[in-house]
Amino acid sequence: MTDTTSQAGALPAPRIRLHDGHEIPQLGVGVYQVPPPDTAENVETALRIGYRHVDGAQMYENETGVGEGLRRSGVPREDVFLTSKLANGAHRPDDARAAFDRTLEQLGTDHVDLFLVHWPLPTRYDGDFLSTWRVLEELRDSGRARSIGVSNFQVEHLEVLARAGASMPVVNQVECHPYFLNDDVRSWCREHDVVVEAWSPIAQGGVLDDPVVRDVADALGRTPAQVVLRWHLQSGHVVFPKSVTPSRLEENGALFDFELDESQMARISDLDKGEDGRTGPNPDDFDYVG
Ligand code: NAD
């Protein structure tokens, strides 16, 4: 991990080096469920506050707004790390290529910094996500996706890629928060130098009333959201909490002048409920294709 970004006006978020040599800001903003008409303003506000990483996806249907917000903010394109993810309905190779072209067009950019397979969909497409992954390798080789990764891949899905001798994803973006540590996937990723991106890092608000989280927050004079996000950062995860409320965007960005000690980290990790803690679908049987 390198120290902080030195761009003017940027939050001092550490950058994590990916195994392909590129770097990713450890903190970003997510735009899942941001209504398309509100997305440009949300992204512009986040960039003005100092976020330099936006986590988007084709299925969020707001990529035009992400591009518009970036341009309105005046922050140079090269200073912002942009992620997109392949729509579930576009896994067939030609569909994936066409969908990626549309993403670049909607974002108004000639490359994304990171492109992910959003879901493995093992019960669709005859269980074949390898040929989809091969398209992402092509996109990376063309330079239009600087880095490529996956999302919601379980250990057995990652092992399909490994056994095929395919490129290893640089990240795996999975559900992860204090109630669902997703330990098997995290361990596999750690061993294979795959960075974990934690989606729903505060469980869409579901962990903020936990008495342990509140107790640690009171001890540090911080909010529950800040404590949980700080726990993620100190655990090595990349996070991009979503909010359309400017004061919460500020709050979620103010993470770099305090620390959890070892026992506070352990108390939060001990909240894990295993599979019962999942808030989203299980990737083994999730089969939504739109
Ligand atoms: P989140 O854990 O970031 O929670 C967001 C919700 O928490 C907001 O709607 C808001 O109501 C509340 N909130 C935010 N900041 C708060 C604060 N400071 N205090 C109190 N409440 C606060 O959940 P999320 O949006 O599901 O996840 C974040 C991002 O992860 C998404 O926007 C998206 O980019 C990504 N994601 C990816 C996948 C995937 O399948 N790859 C799935 C879900 C989310």
mmCIF file of C-alpha atoms and ligand atoms in Angstrom:
data_model
loop_
_atom_site.group_PDB
_atom_site.id
_atom_site.type_symbol
_atom_site.label_atom_id
_atom_site.label_comp_id
_atom_site.label_asym_id
_atom_site.label_seq_id
_atom_site.Cartn_x
_atom_site.Cartn_y
_atom_site.Cartn_z
ATOM 1 C CA MET A 1 0.000 0.000 0.000
ATOM 2 C CA THR A 2 1.376 3.438 -0.784
ATOM 3 C CA ASP A 3 0.741 6.450 1.350
ATOM 4 C CA THR A 4 -1.796 8.976 0.186
ATOM 5 C CA THR A 5 -2.826 10.646 -2.981
ATOM 6 C CA SER A 6 -1.259 14.045 -3.497
ATOM 7 C CA GLN A 7 -3.888 15.447 -5.845
ATOM 8 C CA ALA A 8 -5.221 18.843 -4.863
ATOM 9 C CA GLY A 9 -8.532 18.591 -3.046
ATOM 10 C CA ALA A 10 -8.469 14.802 -2.776
ATOM 11 C CA LEU A 11 -9.230 12.931 0.425
ATOM 12 C CA PRO A 12 -6.046 11.353 1.793
ATOM 13 C CA ALA A 13 -7.207 7.826 0.969
ATOM 14 C CA PRO A 14 -4.422 5.249 0.703
ATOM 15 C CA ARG A 15 -3.954 3.614 -2.684
ATOM 16 C CA ILE A 16 -3.578 -0.152 -2.904
ATOM 17 C CA ARG A 17 -1.280 -1.666 -5.514
ATOM 18 C CA LEU A 18 -3.033 -4.311 -7.602
ATOM 19 C CA HIS A 19 -1.115 -7.342 -8.861
ATOM 20 C CA ASP A 20 -1.120 -5.914 -12.393
ATOM 21 C CA GLY A 21 0.814 -2.848 -11.171
ATOM 22 C CA HIS A 22 -2.066 -0.343 -11.198
ATOM 23 C CA GLU A 23 -3.215 1.372 -8.023
ATOM 24 C CA ILE A 24 -6.724 1.781 -6.649
ATOM 25 C CA PRO A 25 -7.865 4.362 -4.077
ATOM 26 C CA GLN A 26 -9.029 2.399 -1.043
ATOM 27 C CA LEU A 27 -12.076 4.634 -0.601
ATOM 28 C CA GLY A 28 -14.633 5.464 -3.246
ATOM 29 C CA VAL A 29 -18.305 6.177 -3.640
ATOM 30 C CA GLY A 30 -20.826 3.606 -4.879
ATOM 31 C CA VAL A 31 -23.758 4.527 -7.110
ATOM 32 C CA TYR A 32 -25.981 1.438 -6.833
ATOM 33 C CA GLN A 33 -29.622 2.542 -6.459
ATOM 34 C CA VAL A 34 -28.809 6.173 -7.187
ATOM 35 C CA PRO A 35 -31.674 7.220 -9.470
ATOM 36 C CA PRO A 36 -30.376 8.089 -12.957
ATOM 37 C CA PRO A 37 -31.593 11.739 -12.817
ATOM 38 C CA ASP A 38 -29.733 12.261 -9.506
ATOM 39 C CA THR A 39 -26.499 10.529 -10.416
ATOM 40 C CA ALA A 40 -24.612 13.426 -12.018
ATOM 41 C CA GLU A 41 -25.173 15.597 -8.953
ATOM 42 C CA ASN A 42 -24.222 12.772 -6.580
ATOM 43 C CA VAL A 43 -20.965 12.077 -8.412
ATOM 44 C CA GLU A 44 -20.124 15.756 -8.786
ATOM 45 C CA THR A 45 -20.668 16.313 -5.045
ATOM 46 C CA ALA A 46 -18.566 13.291 -4.110
ATOM 47 C CA LEU A 47 -15.703 14.417 -6.346
ATOM 48 C CA ARG A 48 -15.868 17.952 -4.935
ATOM 49 C CA ILE A 49 -15.645 16.485 -1.421
ATOM 50 C CA GLY A 50 -12.495 14.691 -2.533
ATOM 51 C CA TYR A 51 -13.497 11.170 -3.506
ATOM 52 C CA ARG A 52 -11.449 9.952 -6.475
ATOM 53 C CA HIS A 53 -13.035 6.572 -7.107
ATOM 54 C CA VAL A 54 -16.540 5.803 -8.376
ATOM 55 C CA ASP A 55 -17.939 2.275 -8.318
ATOM 56 C CA GLY A 56 -20.583 1.892 -11.011
ATOM 57 C CA ALA A 57 -22.120 -0.843 -13.137
ATOM 58 C CA GLN A 58 -24.079 -1.326 -16.326
ATOM 59 C CA MET A 59 -27.020 -2.713 -14.349
ATOM 60 C CA TYR A 60 -27.270 0.475 -12.243
ATOM 61 C CA GLU A 61 -28.412 2.175 -15.480
ATOM 62 C CA ASN A 62 -26.852 5.478 -14.462
ATOM 63 C CA GLU A 63 -23.516 5.496 -16.302
ATOM 64 C CA THR A 64 -24.468 8.576 -18.328
ATOM 65 C CA GLY A 65 -24.912 10.400 -15.029
ATOM 66 C CA VAL A 66 -21.544 9.189 -13.740
ATOM 67 C CA GLY A 67 -19.847 10.623 -16.836
ATOM 68 C CA GLU A 68 -21.806 13.848 -16.580
ATOM 69 C CA GLY A 69 -20.918 14.271 -12.883
ATOM 70 C CA LEU A 70 -17.260 13.700 -13.632
ATOM 71 C CA ARG A 71 -17.242 16.385 -16.305
ATOM 72 C CA ARG A 72 -19.214 18.873 -14.182
ATOM 73 C CA SER A 73 -16.834 18.427 -11.245
ATOM 74 C CA GLY A 74 -13.882 19.718 -13.234
ATOM 75 C CA VAL A 75 -11.670 16.982 -11.764
ATOM 76 C CA PRO A 76 -9.418 15.654 -14.534
ATOM 77 C CA ARG A 77 -10.389 12.224 -15.860
ATOM 78 C CA GLU A 78 -6.937 10.824 -15.087
ATOM 79 C CA ASP A 79 -7.352 11.666 -11.407
ATOM 80 C CA VAL A 80 -10.498 9.551 -11.007
ATOM 81 C CA PHE A 81 -10.644 5.768 -10.776
ATOM 82 C CA LEU A 82 -13.777 4.562 -12.616
ATOM 83 C CA THR A 83 -15.164 1.044 -12.273
ATOM 84 C CA SER A 84 -17.930 -0.566 -14.305
ATOM 85 C CA LYS A 85 -19.333 -4.086 -14.305
ATOM 86 C CA LEU A 86 -20.751 -6.286 -17.038
ATOM 87 C CA ALA A 87 -24.536 -6.691 -17.034
ATOM 88 C CA ASN A 88 -25.808 -10.177 -16.259
ATOM 89 C CA GLY A 89 -27.713 -10.302 -19.534
ATOM 90 C CA ALA A 90 -24.550 -9.682 -21.590
ATOM 91 C CA HIS A 91 -22.298 -12.623 -20.722
ATOM 92 C CA ARG A 92 -22.099 -14.051 -24.237
ATOM 93 C CA PRO A 93 -18.836 -12.817 -25.773
ATOM 94 C CA ASP A 94 -20.316 -10.635 -28.529
ATOM 95 C CA ASP A 95 -22.875 -9.173 -26.131
ATOM 96 C CA ALA A 96 -20.120 -8.435 -23.621
ATOM 97 C CA ARG A 97 -18.056 -6.582 -26.218
ATOM 98 C CA ALA A 98 -21.063 -4.517 -27.333
ATOM 99 C CA ALA A 99 -22.074 -3.752 -23.738
ATOM 100 C CA PHE A 100 -18.557 -2.581 -22.942
ATOM 101 C CA ASP A 101 -18.588 -0.231 -25.958
ATOM 102 C CA ARG A 102 -21.860 1.248 -24.677
ATOM 103 C CA THR A 103 -20.357 1.784 -21.229
ATOM 104 C CA LEU A 104 -17.462 3.813 -22.621
ATOM 105 C CA GLU A 105 -19.878 5.809 -24.746
ATOM 106 C CA GLN A 106 -22.204 6.538 -21.817
ATOM 107 C CA LEU A 107 -19.369 7.440 -19.457
ATOM 108 C CA GLY A 108 -17.828 9.590 -22.198
ATOM 109 C CA THR A 109 -14.356 8.173 -21.712
ATOM 110 C CA ASP A 110 -11.925 6.065 -23.722
ATOM 111 C CA HIS A 111 -11.185 3.661 -20.862
ATOM 112 C CA VAL A 112 -12.368 2.460 -17.497
ATOM 113 C CA ASP A 113 -9.885 1.830 -14.731
ATOM 114 C CA LEU A 114 -11.511 -1.423 -13.715
ATOM 115 C CA PHE A 115 -14.089 -3.658 -15.391
ATOM 116 C CA LEU A 116 -15.684 -6.567 -13.536
ATOM 117 C CA VAL A 117 -17.840 -9.578 -14.273
ATOM 118 C CA HIS A 118 -20.694 -8.543 -11.978
ATOM 119 C CA TRP A 119 -21.997 -12.041 -11.085
ATOM 120 C CA PRO A 120 -20.719 -15.512 -11.998
ATOM 121 C CA LEU A 121 -24.259 -16.831 -12.749
ATOM 122 C CA PRO A 122 -23.207 -20.497 -12.444
ATOM 123 C CA THR A 123 -26.750 -21.674 -13.268
ATOM 124 C CA ARG A 124 -26.952 -19.638 -16.509
ATOM 125 C CA TYR A 125 -25.052 -19.750 -19.797
ATOM 126 C CA ASP A 126 -24.353 -23.478 -19.199
ATOM 127 C CA GLY A 127 -22.231 -22.428 -16.234
ATOM 128 C CA ASP A 128 -19.686 -20.859 -18.590
ATOM 129 C CA PHE A 129 -18.228 -17.650 -17.194
ATOM 130 C CA LEU A 130 -14.772 -18.505 -18.496
ATOM 131 C CA SER A 131 -15.511 -17.375 -22.058
ATOM 132 C CA THR A 132 -16.937 -14.157 -20.590
ATOM 133 C CA TRP A 133 -13.737 -13.689 -18.598
ATOM 134 C CA ARG A 134 -11.708 -14.198 -21.810
ATOM 135 C CA VAL A 135 -13.488 -11.140 -23.255
ATOM 136 C CA LEU A 136 -12.412 -9.096 -20.244
ATOM 137 C CA GLU A 137 -8.837 -10.227 -20.905
ATOM 138 C CA GLU A 138 -9.228 -8.908 -24.479
ATOM 139 C CA LEU A 139 -10.557 -5.587 -23.181
ATOM 140 C CA ARG A 140 -7.610 -5.276 -20.823
ATOM 141 C CA ASP A 141 -5.157 -6.142 -23.597
ATOM 142 C CA SER A 142 -6.713 -3.405 -25.751
ATOM 143 C CA GLY A 143 -6.079 -0.864 -22.961
ATOM 144 C CA ARG A 144 -9.735 0.141 -22.789
ATOM 145 C CA ALA A 145 -10.079 -1.556 -19.400
ATOM 146 C CA ARG A 146 -6.895 -0.814 -17.483
ATOM 147 C CA SER A 147 -7.554 -3.607 -14.978
ATOM 148 C CA ILE A 148 -10.039 -6.472 -14.858
ATOM 149 C CA GLY A 149 -11.634 -8.312 -11.993
ATOM 150 C CA VAL A 150 -14.703 -10.165 -10.797
ATOM 151 C CA SER A 151 -17.540 -9.693 -8.372
ATOM 152 C CA ASN A 152 -19.494 -12.166 -6.293
ATOM 153 C CA PHE A 153 -17.150 -15.005 -7.212
ATOM 154 C CA GLN A 154 -17.091 -17.837 -4.700
ATOM 155 C CA VAL A 155 -13.958 -19.910 -4.171
ATOM 156 C CA GLU A 156 -15.091 -22.558 -6.675
ATOM 157 C CA HIS A 157 -15.611 -19.905 -9.348
ATOM 158 C CA LEU A 158 -12.181 -18.397 -8.748
ATOM 159 C CA GLU A 159 -10.710 -21.872 -9.005
ATOM 160 C CA VAL A 160 -12.257 -22.378 -12.442
ATOM 161 C CA LEU A 161 -10.247 -19.378 -13.648
ATOM 162 C CA ALA A 162 -7.094 -20.589 -11.904
ATOM 163 C CA ARG A 163 -7.385 -24.134 -13.339
ATOM 164 C CA ALA A 164 -7.869 -22.727 -16.855
ATOM 165 C CA GLY A 165 -4.615 -20.782 -16.529
ATOM 166 C CA ALA A 166 -6.564 -17.557 -17.067
ATOM 167 C CA SER A 167 -5.379 -14.204 -15.728
ATOM 168 C CA MET A 168 -6.153 -13.790 -12.069
ATOM 169 C CA PRO A 169 -8.655 -11.027 -11.360
ATOM 170 C CA VAL A 170 -7.053 -8.065 -9.585
ATOM 171 C CA VAL A 171 -10.080 -7.714 -7.294
ATOM 172 C CA ASN A 172 -13.090 -9.696 -6.183
ATOM 173 C CA GLN A 173 -15.949 -7.434 -5.139
ATOM 174 C CA VAL A 174 -18.111 -9.315 -2.639
ATOM 175 C CA GLU A 175 -20.600 -8.695 0.124
ATOM 176 C CA CYS A 176 -18.583 -8.046 3.261
ATOM 177 C CA HIS A 177 -19.393 -6.211 6.495
ATOM 178 C CA PRO A 178 -19.225 -6.952 10.233
ATOM 179 C CA TYR A 179 -22.247 -9.303 10.098
ATOM 180 C CA PHE A 180 -20.886 -11.225 7.092
ATOM 181 C CA LEU A 181 -17.119 -11.453 6.885
ATOM 182 C CA ASN A 182 -17.208 -13.874 3.935
ATOM 183 C CA ASP A 183 -14.112 -15.526 5.346
ATOM 184 C CA ASP A 184 -13.586 -18.372 2.856
ATOM 185 C CA VAL A 185 -13.561 -15.986 -0.073
ATOM 186 C CA ARG A 186 -11.399 -13.440 1.750
ATOM 187 C CA SER A 187 -8.785 -16.080 2.659
ATOM 188 C CA TRP A 188 -8.606 -17.366 -0.906
ATOM 189 C CA CYS A 189 -8.178 -13.818 -2.177
ATOM 190 C CA ARG A 190 -5.483 -13.023 0.364
ATOM 191 C CA GLU A 191 -3.519 -16.122 -0.655
ATOM 192 C CA HIS A 192 -3.772 -15.257 -4.354
ATOM 193 C CA ASP A 193 -3.059 -11.522 -4.110
ATOM 194 C CA VAL A 194 -6.600 -10.609 -5.146
ATOM 195 C CA VAL A 195 -7.804 -7.424 -3.419
ATOM 196 C CA VAL A 196 -11.175 -7.676 -1.685
ATOM 197 C CA GLU A 197 -13.665 -4.934 -2.428
ATOM 198 C CA ALA A 198 -16.419 -4.950 0.209
ATOM 199 C CA TRP A 199 -19.883 -4.214 -1.115
ATOM 200 C CA SER A 200 -22.613 -2.992 1.233
ATOM 201 C CA PRO A 201 -19.807 -2.128 3.677
ATOM 202 C CA ILE A 202 -22.263 -0.891 6.314
ATOM 203 C CA ALA A 203 -24.870 -3.510 5.314
ATOM 204 C CA GLN A 204 -26.998 -0.700 3.865
ATOM 205 C CA GLY A 205 -27.124 0.802 7.361
ATOM 206 C CA GLY A 206 -27.961 -2.529 9.032
ATOM 207 C CA VAL A 207 -24.900 -2.626 11.297
ATOM 208 C CA LEU A 208 -25.087 0.950 12.528
ATOM 209 C CA ASP A 209 -27.333 0.260 15.525
ATOM 210 C CA ASP A 210 -25.277 -2.641 16.772
ATOM 211 C CA PRO A 211 -24.381 -2.071 20.461
ATOM 212 C CA VAL A 212 -20.727 -3.053 19.921
ATOM 213 C CA VAL A 213 -20.388 -0.687 16.955
ATOM 214 C CA ARG A 214 -22.050 2.076 18.999
ATOM 215 C CA ASP A 215 -19.784 1.408 21.959
ATOM 216 C CA VAL A 216 -16.611 1.631 19.838
ATOM 217 C CA ALA A 217 -17.973 4.763 18.135
ATOM 218 C CA ASP A 218 -18.650 6.413 21.507
ATOM 219 C CA ALA A 219 -15.164 5.509 22.762
ATOM 220 C CA LEU A 220 -13.587 7.136 19.686
ATOM 221 C CA GLY A 221 -15.959 10.076 19.413
ATOM 222 C CA ARG A 222 -16.892 8.991 15.867
ATOM 223 C CA THR A 223 -20.097 7.884 14.176
ATOM 224 C CA PRO A 224 -20.999 4.200 13.772
ATOM 225 C CA ALA A 225 -20.595 4.473 9.985
ATOM 226 C CA GLN A 226 -17.090 5.923 10.361
ATOM 227 C CA VAL A 227 -16.063 3.175 12.753
ATOM 228 C CA VAL A 228 -17.281 0.405 10.454
ATOM 229 C CA LEU A 229 -15.668 1.987 7.391
ATOM 230 C CA ARG A 230 -12.412 2.425 9.310
ATOM 231 C CA TRP A 231 -12.612 -1.256 10.327
ATOM 232 C CA HIS A 232 -12.786 -2.108 6.604
ATOM 233 C CA LEU A 233 -9.810 0.073 5.728
ATOM 234 C CA GLN A 234 -7.692 -1.433 8.495
ATOM 235 C CA SER A 235 -8.781 -4.902 7.304
ATOM 236 C CA GLY A 236 -7.338 -4.091 3.862
ATOM 237 C CA HIS A 237 -10.658 -3.885 2.009
ATOM 238 C CA VAL A 238 -11.520 -1.365 -0.673
ATOM 239 C CA VAL A 239 -14.854 0.328 0.170
ATOM 240 C CA PHE A 240 -17.294 2.632 -1.603
ATOM 241 C CA PRO A 241 -20.251 3.431 0.656
ATOM 242 C CA LYS A 242 -23.245 4.852 -1.145
ATOM 243 C CA SER A 243 -25.029 8.011 -0.092
ATOM 244 C CA VAL A 244 -26.883 10.755 -1.897
ATOM 245 C CA THR A 245 -26.777 12.982 1.197
ATOM 246 C CA PRO A 246 -23.842 15.426 1.059
ATOM 247 C CA SER A 247 -23.336 15.457 4.859
ATOM 248 C CA ARG A 248 -23.071 11.649 4.847
ATOM 249 C CA LEU A 249 -20.627 11.733 1.951
ATOM 250 C CA GLU A 250 -18.516 14.100 4.094
ATOM 251 C CA GLU A 251 -18.897 11.844 7.127
ATOM 252 C CA ASN A 252 -17.974 8.702 5.190
ATOM 253 C CA GLY A 253 -14.869 10.434 3.836
ATOM 254 C CA ALA A 254 -13.563 11.557 7.241
ATOM 255 C CA LEU A 255 -11.705 8.351 8.071
ATOM 256 C CA PHE A 256 -8.071 9.279 8.037
ATOM 257 C CA ASP A 257 -7.396 10.917 11.393
ATOM 258 C CA PHE A 258 -8.281 8.105 13.798
ATOM 259 C CA GLU A 259 -7.690 4.385 14.229
ATOM 260 C CA LEU A 260 -9.286 1.371 15.845
ATOM 261 C CA ASP A 261 -6.956 -0.476 18.192
ATOM 262 C CA GLU A 262 -6.516 -4.233 18.053
ATOM 263 C CA SER A 263 -9.240 -5.010 20.549
ATOM 264 C CA GLN A 264 -11.739 -2.682 18.827
ATOM 265 C CA MET A 265 -10.928 -4.378 15.503
ATOM 266 C CA ALA A 266 -11.456 -7.802 17.098
ATOM 267 C CA ARG A 267 -14.746 -6.831 18.748
ATOM 268 C CA ILE A 268 -16.156 -5.751 15.385
ATOM 269 C CA SER A 269 -14.846 -8.843 13.574
ATOM 270 C CA ASP A 270 -16.502 -10.995 16.255
ATOM 271 C CA LEU A 271 -19.926 -9.743 15.111
ATOM 272 C CA ASP A 272 -19.743 -12.128 12.117
ATOM 273 C CA LYS A 273 -22.866 -14.280 11.774
ATOM 274 C CA GLY A 274 -21.552 -16.389 8.902
ATOM 275 C CA GLU A 275 -24.051 -17.152 6.131
ATOM 276 C CA ASP A 276 -26.900 -15.841 8.303
ATOM 277 C CA GLY A 277 -25.363 -12.394 8.064
ATOM 278 C CA ARG A 278 -25.747 -12.086 4.283
ATOM 279 C CA THR A 279 -28.087 -9.298 3.233
ATOM 280 C CA GLY A 280 -27.839 -9.911 -0.512
ATOM 281 C CA PRO A 281 -28.300 -12.972 -2.728
ATOM 282 C CA ASN A 282 -26.058 -16.010 -2.608
ATOM 283 C CA PRO A 283 -23.921 -16.048 -5.781
ATOM 284 C CA ASP A 284 -24.268 -19.840 -6.051
ATOM 285 C CA ASP A 285 -27.894 -19.567 -7.097
ATOM 286 C CA PHE A 286 -28.389 -15.908 -8.045
ATOM 287 C CA ASP A 287 -29.621 -16.027 -11.645
ATOM 288 C CA TYR A 288 -31.091 -12.604 -12.437
ATOM 289 C CA VAL A 289 -30.381 -11.589 -16.006
ATOM 290 C CA GLY A 290 -32.728 -8.621 -16.346
HETATM 291 P P1 NAD B 1 -23.952 0.578 1.837
HETATM 292 O O1 NAD B 1 -23.540 -0.417 2.868
HETATM 293 O O2 NAD B 1 -22.947 1.478 1.261
HETATM 294 O O3 NAD B 1 -25.142 1.393 2.456
HETATM 295 C C1 NAD B 1 -25.758 2.448 1.762
HETATM 296 C C2 NAD B 1 -26.940 2.992 2.552
HETATM 297 O O4 NAD B 1 -26.541 3.271 3.894
HETATM 298 C C3 NAD B 1 -27.393 4.321 1.951
HETATM 299 O O5 NAD B 1 -28.474 4.120 1.094
HETATM 300 C C4 NAD B 1 -27.770 5.145 3.133
HETATM 301 O O6 NAD B 1 -29.153 4.946 3.382
HETATM 302 C C5 NAD B 1 -27.019 4.539 4.282
HETATM 303 N N1 NAD B 1 -25.870 5.368 4.702
HETATM 304 C C6 NAD B 1 -24.772 5.728 3.977
HETATM 305 N N2 NAD B 1 -23.931 6.447 4.721
HETATM 306 C C7 NAD B 1 -24.488 6.562 5.938
HETATM 307 C C8 NAD B 1 -24.093 7.187 7.131
HETATM 308 N N3 NAD B 1 -22.936 7.841 7.235
HETATM 309 N N4 NAD B 1 -24.919 7.110 8.209
HETATM 310 C C9 NAD B 1 -26.087 6.448 8.133
HETATM 311 N N5 NAD B 1 -26.530 5.819 7.026
HETATM 312 C C10 NAD B 1 -25.719 5.869 5.929
HETATM 313 O O7 NAD B 1 -24.713 -0.267 0.722
HETATM 314 P P2 NAD B 1 -24.704 -0.418 -0.856
HETATM 315 O O8 NAD B 1 -25.104 0.790 -1.550
HETATM 316 O O9 NAD B 1 -25.482 -1.670 -1.110
HETATM 317 O O10 NAD B 1 -23.175 -0.746 -1.199
HETATM 318 C C11 NAD B 1 -22.236 0.256 -1.553
HETATM 319 C C12 NAD B 1 -21.791 0.085 -2.976
HETATM 320 O O11 NAD B 1 -21.312 -1.253 -3.195
HETATM 321 C C13 NAD B 1 -22.917 0.230 -4.014
HETATM 322 O O12 NAD B 1 -23.294 1.555 -4.234
HETATM 323 C C14 NAD B 1 -22.277 -0.434 -5.193
HETATM 324 O O13 NAD B 1 -21.336 0.437 -5.795
HETATM 325 C C15 NAD B 1 -21.581 -1.612 -4.551
HETATM 326 N N6 NAD B 1 -22.402 -2.845 -4.578
HETATM 327 C C16 NAD B 1 -22.005 -3.849 -5.393
HETATM 328 C C17 NAD B 1 -22.726 -5.033 -5.457
HETATM 329 C C18 NAD B 1 -22.240 -6.130 -6.345
HETATM 330 O O14 NAD B 1 -22.981 -7.104 -6.581
HETATM 331 N N7 NAD B 1 -21.036 -6.052 -6.872
HETATM 332 C C19 NAD B 1 -23.887 -5.200 -4.680
HETATM 333 C C20 NAD B 1 -24.279 -4.153 -3.842
HETATM 334 C C21 NAD B 1 -23.525 -2.994 -3.789
#
